[in-house]
Coordinates of C-alpha atoms in Angstrom, one line a residue:
M27 CA 9.7 5.3 -5.4
Q28 CA 6.4 4.3 -7.0
D29 CA 5.4 7.9 -6.9
V30 CA 8.2 8.8 -9.3
M31 CA 8.8 5.5 -11.1
D32 CA 7.7 6.5 -14.6
Q33 CA 9.8 9.7 -14.8
V34 CA 12.9 8.1 -13.3
L35 CA 12.5 5.1 -15.6
A36 CA 12.3 7.3 -18.7
A37 CA 15.4 9.2 -17.6
W38 CA 17.2 5.9 -16.8
R39 CA 16.4 4.5 -20.2
A40 CA 17.7 7.7 -21.9
G41 CA 21.0 7.3 -20.1
E42 CA 20.5 10.3 -17.8
S43 CA 21.3 10.6 -14.1
V44 CA 18.5 11.4 -11.6
G45 CA 18.9 12.6 -8.1
V46 CA 16.5 10.7 -5.8
G47 CA 15.7 11.4 -2.2
T48 CA 13.8 8.7 -0.3
V49 CA 12.3 8.8 3.2
V50 CA 13.9 6.0 5.1
R51 CA 12.9 6.8 8.8
T52 CA 10.4 9.0 10.5
F53 CA 10.0 10.2 14.0
R54 CA 7.0 11.9 15.7
S55 CA 4.7 13.8 13.3
A56 CA 6.5 13.2 10.0
P57 CA 4.2 13.9 7.1
R58 CA 5.3 11.2 4.6
P59 CA 5.9 7.5 5.3
P60 CA 9.2 5.6 4.7
G61 CA 9.5 4.9 1.0
A62 CA 8.1 8.2 -0.2
S63 CA 10.5 9.6 -2.8
M64 CA 11.3 12.8 -4.7
A65 CA 13.3 12.9 -7.9
V66 CA 15.3 15.8 -9.4
L67 CA 15.5 15.2 -13.2
A68 CA 18.4 16.3 -15.4
D69 CA 16.6 19.4 -16.6
G70 CA 15.9 20.5 -13.0
R71 CA 12.2 19.4 -12.8
V72 CA 11.0 17.8 -9.6
V73 CA 8.6 15.0 -9.3
G74 CA 7.3 13.3 -6.1
S75 CA 7.5 14.5 -2.5
V76 CA 9.2 13.6 0.7
S77 CA 7.5 15.9 3.1
G78 CA 4.5 17.5 1.5
G79 CA 6.5 20.7 0.9
C80 CA 8.4 21.3 4.2
V81 CA 11.9 20.2 3.3
E82 CA 11.7 19.7 -0.5
G83 CA 14.0 22.7 -1.1
A84 CA 16.8 21.2 1.1
V85 CA 16.5 17.8 -0.6
Y86 CA 16.5 19.5 -4.0
E87 CA 19.8 21.2 -3.3
A88 CA 21.3 17.9 -1.9
A89 CA 20.3 16.0 -5.0
Q90 CA 21.4 18.8 -7.4
N91 CA 24.8 19.0 -5.7
G92 CA 25.4 15.3 -5.6
E93 CA 25.4 15.2 -1.8
A94 CA 24.7 11.5 -1.6
G95 CA 24.1 10.0 1.8
L96 CA 21.8 10.2 4.8
H97 CA 20.3 13.6 5.6
R98 CA 18.2 14.4 8.7
Y99 CA 15.6 17.2 8.7
G100 CA 13.7 18.6 11.7
V101 CA 14.4 18.4 15.4
S102 CA 11.2 18.6 17.4
D103 CA 7.6 19.7 17.2
D104 CA 8.5 22.9 19.1
D105 CA 11.2 24.3 16.9
A106 CA 10.8 22.4 13.7
F107 CA 9.5 25.5 12.0
A108 CA 12.9 27.1 12.2
V109 CA 14.5 24.2 10.3
G110 CA 11.8 23.9 7.6
L111 CA 9.8 20.9 8.9
T112 CA 6.7 23.0 9.8
C113 CA 4.5 20.1 10.8
G114 CA 7.0 18.8 13.4
G115 CA 8.8 15.5 13.7
I116 CA 12.0 14.2 12.1
L117 CA 12.7 12.8 8.6
D118 CA 15.7 10.8 7.6
V119 CA 16.1 11.1 3.8
F120 CA 18.7 9.1 1.8
V121 CA 19.9 10.9 -1.3
E122 CA 21.4 9.0 -4.2
T123 CA 22.1 9.3 -7.9
V124 CA 20.2 6.8 -10.1
S125 CA 21.6 6.0 -13.5
R126 CA 22.4 3.0 -15.6
S127 CA 25.9 2.8 -14.0
T128 CA 24.9 3.3 -10.4
F129 CA 21.7 1.2 -10.5
P130 CA 21.8 -1.3 -13.4
E131 CA 19.0 -3.3 -11.9
F132 CA 16.5 -0.4 -11.9
G133 CA 14.8 -1.5 -15.2
A134 CA 14.2 -5.0 -13.7
V135 CA 12.8 -3.4 -10.5
A136 CA 10.4 -1.3 -12.6
S137 CA 9.3 -4.3 -14.7
A138 CA 8.5 -6.3 -11.5
I139 CA 6.4 -3.5 -10.1
A140 CA 4.5 -3.0 -13.4
E141 CA 3.8 -6.7 -13.6
H142 CA 2.6 -6.9 -9.9
R143 CA 5.6 -9.2 -8.9
P144 CA 7.0 -8.6 -5.4
V145 CA 10.5 -7.1 -5.3
A146 CA 12.5 -5.4 -2.6
V147 CA 15.5 -3.0 -2.9
A148 CA 17.9 -3.2 0.1
T149 CA 20.3 -0.2 0.2
V150 CA 23.1 0.5 2.7
I151 CA 22.5 3.9 4.1
E152 CA 25.1 4.0 6.8
H153 CA 28.5 2.1 7.1
P154 CA 31.9 2.8 8.6
D155 CA 33.3 2.2 5.1
A156 CA 32.0 5.1 3.0
A157 CA 32.5 3.2 -0.2
R158 CA 29.8 0.7 0.8
V159 CA 27.2 3.4 1.4
G160 CA 24.7 3.2 -1.5
S161 CA 25.5 -0.4 -2.4
R162 CA 22.3 -2.4 -2.9
L163 CA 20.7 -5.7 -3.4
V164 CA 17.5 -6.4 -5.4
V165 CA 15.6 -9.2 -3.8
D166 CA 12.6 -11.2 -4.9
P167 CA 11.1 -14.4 -3.5
V168 CA 13.5 -16.7 -5.4
A169 CA 16.5 -14.6 -6.6
A170 CA 18.8 -11.7 -5.7
S171 CA 21.2 -9.5 -7.6
G172 CA 23.8 -6.9 -6.6
T173 CA 26.0 -6.9 -3.5
L174 CA 26.4 -5.1 -0.2
G175 CA 30.2 -5.8 -0.2
S176 CA 30.5 -9.3 1.2
P177 CA 28.8 -12.7 1.0
R178 CA 28.0 -12.7 4.7
A179 CA 26.2 -9.3 4.5
N180 CA 24.4 -10.4 1.4
A181 CA 23.1 -13.6 3.0
A182 CA 21.8 -11.9 6.1
V183 CA 20.1 -9.1 4.3
I184 CA 18.6 -11.3 1.6
D185 CA 17.0 -13.5 4.3
D186 CA 15.6 -10.5 6.2
A187 CA 14.4 -8.7 3.0
R188 CA 12.4 -11.7 1.9
G189 CA 10.7 -11.7 5.3
L190 CA 9.8 -8.0 5.0
L191 CA 8.6 -8.6 1.4
E192 CA 6.4 -11.4 2.4
A193 CA 4.7 -9.1 4.9
G194 CA 4.6 -6.1 2.5
R195 CA 6.7 -4.1 4.9
T196 CA 9.4 -1.4 4.4
D197 CA 11.9 -1.0 7.2
V198 CA 15.4 -0.1 8.4
L199 CA 17.6 -3.0 9.5
H200 CA 20.8 -2.9 11.6
Y201 CA 23.8 -5.2 11.4
G202 CA 27.5 -5.3 12.3
P203 CA 29.8 -3.9 9.6
D204 CA 29.9 -7.2 7.7
G205 CA 26.3 -8.3 8.2
Q206 CA 26.7 -9.7 11.8
R207 CA 23.4 -10.3 13.4
R208 CA 24.7 -8.7 16.6
G209 CA 26.6 -5.5 16.4
E210 CA 26.3 -2.0 14.9
G211 CA 27.8 -0.2 12.0
M212 CA 25.8 -1.1 8.9
T213 CA 22.3 0.2 8.4
V214 CA 20.2 -1.1 5.5
F215 CA 16.9 0.4 4.2
V216 CA 14.7 -2.3 2.7
N217 CA 12.1 -0.8 0.4
S218 CA 9.4 -3.4 -0.3
F219 CA 7.3 -3.3 -3.5
A220 CA 4.6 -5.8 -2.9
P221 CA 1.8 -6.1 -5.4
R222 CA -0.9 -3.5 -4.9
A223 CA -3.5 -4.4 -2.3
R224 CA -6.7 -5.6 -3.9
M225 CA -10.1 -4.1 -3.6
I226 CA -12.9 -6.4 -4.8
V227 CA -16.2 -4.8 -5.4
F228 CA -19.1 -7.2 -5.8
G229 CA -22.3 -6.0 -7.5
A230 CA -22.3 -4.1 -10.8
I231 CA -24.5 -1.1 -9.6
D232 CA -24.0 2.6 -9.8
F233 CA -22.6 2.7 -6.2
A234 CA -19.9 0.1 -7.4
S235 CA -18.7 2.6 -10.0
A236 CA -18.2 5.3 -7.4
V237 CA -16.5 2.8 -5.0
A238 CA -14.2 1.6 -7.8
R239 CA -13.1 5.2 -8.4
Q240 CA -12.4 5.7 -4.7
G241 CA -10.4 2.5 -4.6
A242 CA -8.3 3.5 -7.5
L243 CA -7.6 6.8 -5.8
L244 CA -6.4 5.0 -2.7
G245 CA -4.0 2.9 -4.8
Y246 CA -5.9 -0.4 -4.8
R247 CA -6.0 -2.8 -7.7
V248 CA -9.7 -2.8 -8.2
T249 CA -11.8 -5.6 -9.5
V250 CA -15.6 -5.4 -10.1
C251 CA -17.4 -8.8 -10.2
D252 CA -21.0 -9.6 -10.9
A253 CA -22.8 -12.6 -12.4
R254 CA -24.9 -10.5 -14.8
P255 CA -23.0 -9.8 -18.1
V256 CA -25.3 -7.1 -19.2
F257 CA -24.3 -4.9 -16.3
T258 CA -20.7 -6.0 -15.8
T259 CA -18.9 -4.2 -18.6
T260 CA -15.7 -2.2 -18.8
E261 CA -17.7 0.7 -20.2
R262 CA -19.6 1.0 -16.9
F263 CA -16.4 0.6 -14.8
P264 CA -13.6 2.4 -16.7
T265 CA -11.5 2.9 -13.5
A266 CA -11.5 -0.7 -12.5
D267 CA -8.4 -2.8 -13.3
E268 CA -10.5 -5.9 -14.0
V269 CA -14.2 -6.5 -14.7
V270 CA -15.2 -10.1 -14.1
V271 CA -18.4 -11.8 -15.0
E272 CA -18.7 -14.7 -12.6
W273 CA -20.8 -15.8 -9.6
P274 CA -19.3 -13.8 -6.7
H275 CA -18.8 -16.6 -4.2
R276 CA -17.1 -18.8 -6.9
Y277 CA -14.8 -16.0 -7.9
L278 CA -13.8 -15.3 -4.3
E279 CA -13.2 -19.0 -3.8
R280 CA -10.9 -19.1 -6.8
L281 CA -8.9 -16.1 -5.7
Q282 CA -8.4 -17.7 -2.3
A283 CA -7.2 -20.9 -3.9
E284 CA -4.8 -19.0 -6.1
G285 CA -3.3 -17.1 -3.2
E286 CA -4.7 -13.7 -4.2
I287 CA -6.2 -12.8 -0.9
D288 CA -4.1 -11.4 2.0
E289 CA -4.4 -9.2 5.0
R290 CA -4.5 -6.1 2.8
T291 CA -7.4 -7.3 0.7
V292 CA -10.6 -5.2 0.8
I293 CA -14.0 -6.8 0.0
C294 CA -17.0 -4.6 -0.6
V295 CA -20.3 -6.4 -1.1
L296 CA -22.8 -4.1 -2.7
T297 CA -25.3 -6.6 -4.2
H298 CA -27.8 -6.6 -1.2
D299 CA -29.5 -9.6 -2.8
P300 CA -29.6 -12.7 -0.7
K301 CA -28.9 -15.1 -3.6
F302 CA -25.6 -13.3 -4.2
D303 CA -24.4 -11.9 -0.9
V304 CA -25.2 -14.8 1.5
P305 CA -23.0 -17.4 -0.2
L306 CA -20.4 -14.7 -0.9
L307 CA -20.2 -13.5 2.7
E308 CA -20.2 -17.1 3.9
V309 CA -16.9 -17.5 2.0
A310 CA -15.6 -14.0 2.8
L311 CA -16.1 -14.2 6.6
R312 CA -14.3 -17.5 6.7
L313 CA -11.2 -16.4 4.9
P314 CA -8.1 -16.9 7.1
R315 CA -6.7 -13.6 6.0
V316 CA -8.5 -10.5 4.8
G317 CA -8.3 -6.8 5.6
Y318 CA -11.9 -5.7 5.4
V319 CA -15.3 -7.1 4.6
G320 CA -18.2 -4.6 4.2
A321 CA -21.7 -5.1 3.0
M322 CA -24.2 -2.5 1.8
G323 CA -27.8 -2.4 2.8
S324 CA -30.4 -0.9 5.1
R325 CA -30.8 -1.8 8.7
R326 CA -33.6 -4.2 7.7
T327 CA -31.4 -5.7 5.0
H328 CA -28.6 -6.1 7.5
D329 CA -30.8 -7.9 10.1
D330 CA -32.2 -10.2 7.4
R331 CA -28.6 -10.9 6.1
V332 CA -27.3 -11.7 9.6
A333 CA -30.2 -14.1 10.2
R334 CA -29.5 -15.9 6.9
L335 CA -25.8 -16.1 7.7
R336 CA -26.5 -17.6 11.0
E337 CA -28.6 -20.2 9.3
V338 CA -25.7 -21.4 7.2
G339 CA -23.4 -21.6 10.3
I340 CA -21.7 -18.3 10.5
G341 CA -20.9 -17.6 14.2
D342 CA -20.4 -14.5 16.3
D343 CA -16.7 -14.3 15.8
E344 CA -17.0 -14.4 12.1
L345 CA -19.9 -11.9 12.1
A346 CA -17.7 -9.6 14.1
R347 CA -15.5 -9.2 11.0
L348 CA -18.4 -7.8 9.0
S349 CA -18.8 -4.1 8.5
S350 CA -22.5 -3.7 7.9
P351 CA -24.1 -1.4 7.0
I352 CA -21.0 -0.5 5.1
G353 CA -19.2 2.9 5.6
L354 CA -18.9 5.7 8.2
D355 CA -21.8 7.9 9.2
L356 CA -21.2 11.0 7.0
G357 CA -24.8 11.6 6.1
A358 CA -24.0 10.4 2.6
R359 CA -26.8 10.3 0.0
T360 CA -25.4 10.0 -3.5
P361 CA -23.3 7.1 -4.8
E362 CA -20.2 9.4 -4.8
E363 CA -20.8 10.5 -1.2
T364 CA -21.5 6.9 -0.1
A365 CA -18.2 5.8 -1.8
V366 CA -16.4 8.4 0.3
S367 CA -17.9 7.1 3.5
I368 CA -16.9 3.5 2.5
A369 CA -13.3 4.7 1.7
A370 CA -13.2 6.5 5.0
E371 CA -14.1 3.4 6.9
I372 CA -11.5 1.3 5.0
V373 CA -8.8 3.9 5.9
A374 CA -9.9 4.1 9.5
R375 CA -9.7 0.3 9.8
R376 CA -6.3 0.1 8.2
W377 CA -4.7 2.7 10.4
G378 CA -6.7 2.5 13.7
G379 CA -8.7 5.7 13.3
N380 CA -12.1 6.2 14.8
G381 CA -13.7 8.6 12.4
R382 CA -14.0 11.5 14.8
P383 CA -13.2 15.0 13.7
L384 CA -9.5 15.8 14.3
G385 CA -10.6 19.1 15.9
E386 CA -12.2 17.1 18.7
R387 CA -9.0 15.2 19.5
E388 CA -5.8 16.1 21.3
G389 CA -2.3 14.7 20.8
R390 CA -0.7 13.4 17.7
I391 CA -2.6 13.4 14.4
H392 CA -0.8 10.3 13.0
H393 CA -1.5 7.0 14.7

């Protein structure tokens, strides 16, 4: 939904109806993840994508014709071409109409996302009572609005949706027709909109500008931090969401104390100056939750850095969390090429890739 939020919100505010198709389940080599959305606006324009082009035509027709409900596209890798899903796999797409009358909470959902507040939308996508298909709850950590048709169903889904939201996960949940924990009949798609994952780039150097651009491209909320005000300016880092002048280790300690660091957080240390990066990495490598910690420098810099970290008590288990020298071996030379190598390593760590050319591998592409 975030892919199409601005356009759908503008139509919603104008009192128009929009047909929206959202991927809710995938099987095998599906090209887009759950939560990917495509919207058909009142004038027939299309924004977003559910399959990268394979089944957009079918979803367009369903949305245009008001065919609300769950639609399945593709059958197998062998004969998917015949049904339009040329890359193979199976997509389940839920098609619905979004308007002020069908989704009165949409404006509040859009505001929460824009303000980086966590919110989840739980929608009934299958139910024996057709009238309950499309009913929804909007859930945040402390409140909920809407209804799925009964207090029992509401209570069960609110509880589970908050658990998914805490983990930043989008998923399909199964219940009995009235929200029973055991049973079948009601299927609920919980679309979690957690705040954007953070990328924190330490060191206001030319490489940092390129890394910040890559981070923004990957969807991170990017912060550039350095203690030197003359270099740490918004003019030098226009794609960063925040530019902070502060001692790096103190800034990271503050973020940790404020609960701003989680398993999705990416930390890139580009200072390669011991007075900055040793105290910073001492904090970073001891964080209880962090997604990635990488540090730039030559082999010689790396060896010196490791020795200094050992002197301040960093052990082998903590050092094993450090990606240094930062990035994958792409033969990069320029700041822009180096930023691509860093981004590639971050993506590989996130999804379990190994950085090898796909042409050298066999089996499924998607992990």
